[in-house]
mmCIF file of C-alpha atoms in Angstrom:
data_model
loop_
_atom_site.group_PDB
_atom_site.id
_atom_site.type_symbol
_atom_site.label_atom_id
_atom_site.label_comp_id
_atom_site.label_asym_id
_atom_site.label_seq_id
_atom_site.Cartn_x
_atom_site.Cartn_y
_atom_site.Cartn_z
ATOM 1 C CA MET A 146 -0.222 0.381 -0.262
ATOM 2 C CA SER A 147 1.282 3.254 -0.727
ATOM 3 C CA ARG A 148 1.746 6.452 1.236
ATOM 4 C CA ILE A 149 0.330 9.851 0.596
ATOM 5 C CA ARG A 150 1.810 13.246 2.062
ATOM 6 C CA ILE A 151 0.124 16.586 2.002
ATOM 7 C CA ASP A 152 2.415 19.375 2.575
ATOM 8 C CA LEU A 153 0.465 22.451 3.408
ATOM 9 C CA ASP A 154 1.955 25.803 1.955
ATOM 10 C CA GLU A 155 0.352 27.308 5.068
ATOM 11 C CA ASP A 156 1.612 30.575 4.076
ATOM 12 C CA ALA A 157 -0.271 30.976 0.373
ATOM 13 C CA ILE A 158 -2.916 29.927 2.338
ATOM 14 C CA ALA A 159 -2.759 33.249 4.523
ATOM 15 C CA ASP A 160 -1.885 34.922 1.463
ATOM 16 C CA LEU A 161 -5.746 34.155 0.295
ATOM 17 C CA VAL A 162 -7.279 37.098 1.564
ATOM 18 C CA HIS A 163 -5.480 38.985 0.004
ATOM 19 C CA ASP A 164 -5.961 37.545 -3.712
ATOM 20 C CA PRO A 165 -8.682 39.899 -5.906
ATOM 21 C CA ALA A 166 -10.273 37.514 -6.861
ATOM 22 C CA VAL A 167 -11.101 35.842 -3.054
ATOM 23 C CA ARG A 168 -11.698 39.760 -2.059
ATOM 24 C CA ALA A 169 -14.330 39.990 -5.020
ATOM 25 C CA ASP A 170 -15.867 36.814 -3.991
ATOM 26 C CA MET A 171 -16.113 38.442 -0.377
ATOM 27 C CA ALA A 172 -17.352 41.929 -1.139
ATOM 28 C CA ALA A 173 -20.525 40.032 -3.300
ATOM 29 C CA ARG A 174 -21.354 37.557 -0.187
ATOM 30 C CA ALA A 175 -21.068 40.881 1.927
ATOM 31 C CA ASP A 176 -23.685 41.988 -0.504
ATOM 32 C CA ALA A 177 -25.307 39.860 -1.102
ATOM 33 C CA VAL A 178 -26.429 40.124 3.299
ATOM 34 C CA VAL A 179 -26.835 43.488 3.123
ATOM 35 C CA ALA A 180 -29.617 42.628 0.655
ATOM 36 C CA ALA A 181 -31.007 40.127 2.504
ATOM 37 C CA ALA A 182 -31.021 41.943 5.589
ATOM 38 C CA LYS A 183 -32.392 44.812 3.398
ATOM 39 C CA LEU A 184 -35.563 43.164 2.991
ATOM 40 C CA SER A 185 -35.796 41.878 6.080
ATOM 41 C CA ALA A 186 -35.268 45.068 8.494
ATOM 42 C CA PRO A 187 -37.968 46.948 10.990
ATOM 43 C CA VAL A 188 -38.596 49.774 9.646
ATOM 44 C CA ASP A 189 -40.027 52.415 11.429
ATOM 45 C CA THR A 190 -38.488 55.805 9.884
ATOM 46 C CA GLY A 191 -36.171 53.390 7.743
ATOM 47 C CA LEU A 192 -32.763 54.838 9.931
ATOM 48 C CA TYR A 193 -31.646 51.427 11.065
ATOM 49 C CA ARG A 194 -32.212 49.569 7.007
ATOM 50 C CA ASP A 195 -31.077 52.058 5.244
ATOM 51 C CA THR A 196 -27.707 52.148 7.376
ATOM 52 C CA ILE A 197 -27.329 48.573 7.021
ATOM 53 C CA HIS A 198 -23.881 48.373 4.631
ATOM 54 C CA ARG A 199 -20.495 46.189 4.047
ATOM 55 C CA VAL A 200 -17.566 48.008 5.068
ATOM 56 C CA ASP A 201 -15.481 48.740 2.460
ATOM 57 C CA LEU A 202 -11.946 47.491 4.327
ATOM 58 C CA PRO A 203 -11.608 43.846 4.882
ATOM 59 C CA ASP A 204 -9.639 43.193 8.064
ATOM 60 C CA PRO A 205 -6.113 43.167 6.892
ATOM 61 C CA ASP A 206 -5.428 40.094 9.200
ATOM 62 C CA THR A 207 -8.418 38.215 8.077
ATOM 63 C CA GLY A 208 -9.962 39.258 5.085
ATOM 64 C CA ALA A 209 -12.688 38.724 7.111
ATOM 65 C CA VAL A 210 -15.749 41.934 5.601
ATOM 66 C CA HIS A 211 -17.797 43.277 7.813
ATOM 67 C CA VAL A 212 -21.067 43.936 8.038
ATOM 68 C CA ASP A 213 -22.795 46.767 9.972
ATOM 69 C CA ALA A 214 -25.348 49.053 10.772
ATOM 70 C CA PRO A 215 -23.970 51.932 12.525
ATOM 71 C CA VAL A 216 -27.397 53.333 14.535
ATOM 72 C CA HIS A 217 -27.153 53.085 18.143
ATOM 73 C CA TYR A 218 -29.670 50.335 18.403
ATOM 74 C CA ALA A 219 -28.677 48.806 15.997
ATOM 75 C CA ILE A 220 -28.446 45.814 18.692
ATOM 76 C CA TYR A 221 -32.172 46.399 20.696
ATOM 77 C CA VAL A 222 -33.204 45.362 16.810
ATOM 78 C CA GLU A 223 -31.092 42.389 16.188
ATOM 79 C CA TYR A 224 -31.036 40.823 19.984
ATOM 80 C CA GLY A 225 -34.194 43.234 21.652
ATOM 81 C CA THR A 226 -34.692 43.820 25.059
ATOM 82 C CA ARG A 227 -35.545 42.508 28.005
ATOM 83 C CA GLN A 228 -37.925 45.862 28.840
ATOM 84 C CA THR A 229 -41.433 44.347 29.607
ATOM 85 C CA ASP A 230 -44.807 45.898 29.515
ATOM 86 C CA ARG A 231 -47.646 46.240 32.225
ATOM 87 C CA ASN A 232 -49.073 42.366 31.736
ATOM 88 C CA GLY A 233 -45.292 40.957 31.401
ATOM 89 C CA ARG A 234 -44.558 41.318 27.702
ATOM 90 C CA ARG A 235 -41.583 41.719 26.142
ATOM 91 C CA ILE A 236 -42.022 45.476 24.094
ATOM 92 C CA HIS A 237 -38.032 45.016 22.048
ATOM 93 C CA LEU A 238 -38.544 41.208 20.594
ATOM 94 C CA PRO A 239 -35.401 40.057 19.420
ATOM 95 C CA GLN A 240 -35.726 40.546 15.207
ATOM 96 C CA HIS A 241 -32.171 39.062 14.122
ATOM 97 C CA VAL A 242 -32.106 40.975 10.530
ATOM 98 C CA LEU A 243 -28.588 40.369 10.167
ATOM 99 C CA GLY A 244 -27.577 36.920 11.952
ATOM 100 C CA THR A 245 -31.107 35.526 9.415
ATOM 101 C CA ALA A 246 -29.228 37.328 6.833
ATOM 102 C CA LEU A 247 -25.715 36.004 7.119
ATOM 103 C CA ASP A 248 -26.897 32.179 8.507
ATOM 104 C CA ALA A 249 -29.308 32.923 4.526
ATOM 105 C CA ALA A 250 -25.762 33.638 2.848
ATOM 106 C CA GLY A 251 -24.238 30.798 4.230
ATOM 107 C CA GLY A 252 -21.392 32.907 6.977
ATOM 108 C CA ASN A 253 -20.269 32.891 9.970
ATOM 109 C CA HIS A 254 -21.099 36.611 12.756
ATOM 110 C CA HIS A 255 -19.760 36.885 15.004
ATOM 111 C CA VAL A 256 -20.163 39.493 18.126
#
């Protein structure tokens, strides 16, 4: 029986995040997340939905591309609040807009 040896070029793998084709693919995937999030975002004034965007610069170390909604209440839209009304019902239920959009695109999400 023959043995197979595989040597990985870890430097080449790490450099993939700098490849223009990989960056373009990541940007396209992030744009798909943005589009899905905007379609499912709750709308009161439209500000939350309108601020959802892809951060233009990927993380220089990992190549990760980020999608952001930079309004101060975005965390409450995503995860809800513990605040309750007089009947004990949560006033702001979690919407999971960004997480659901990322899951639909097959990505990983981190807070």
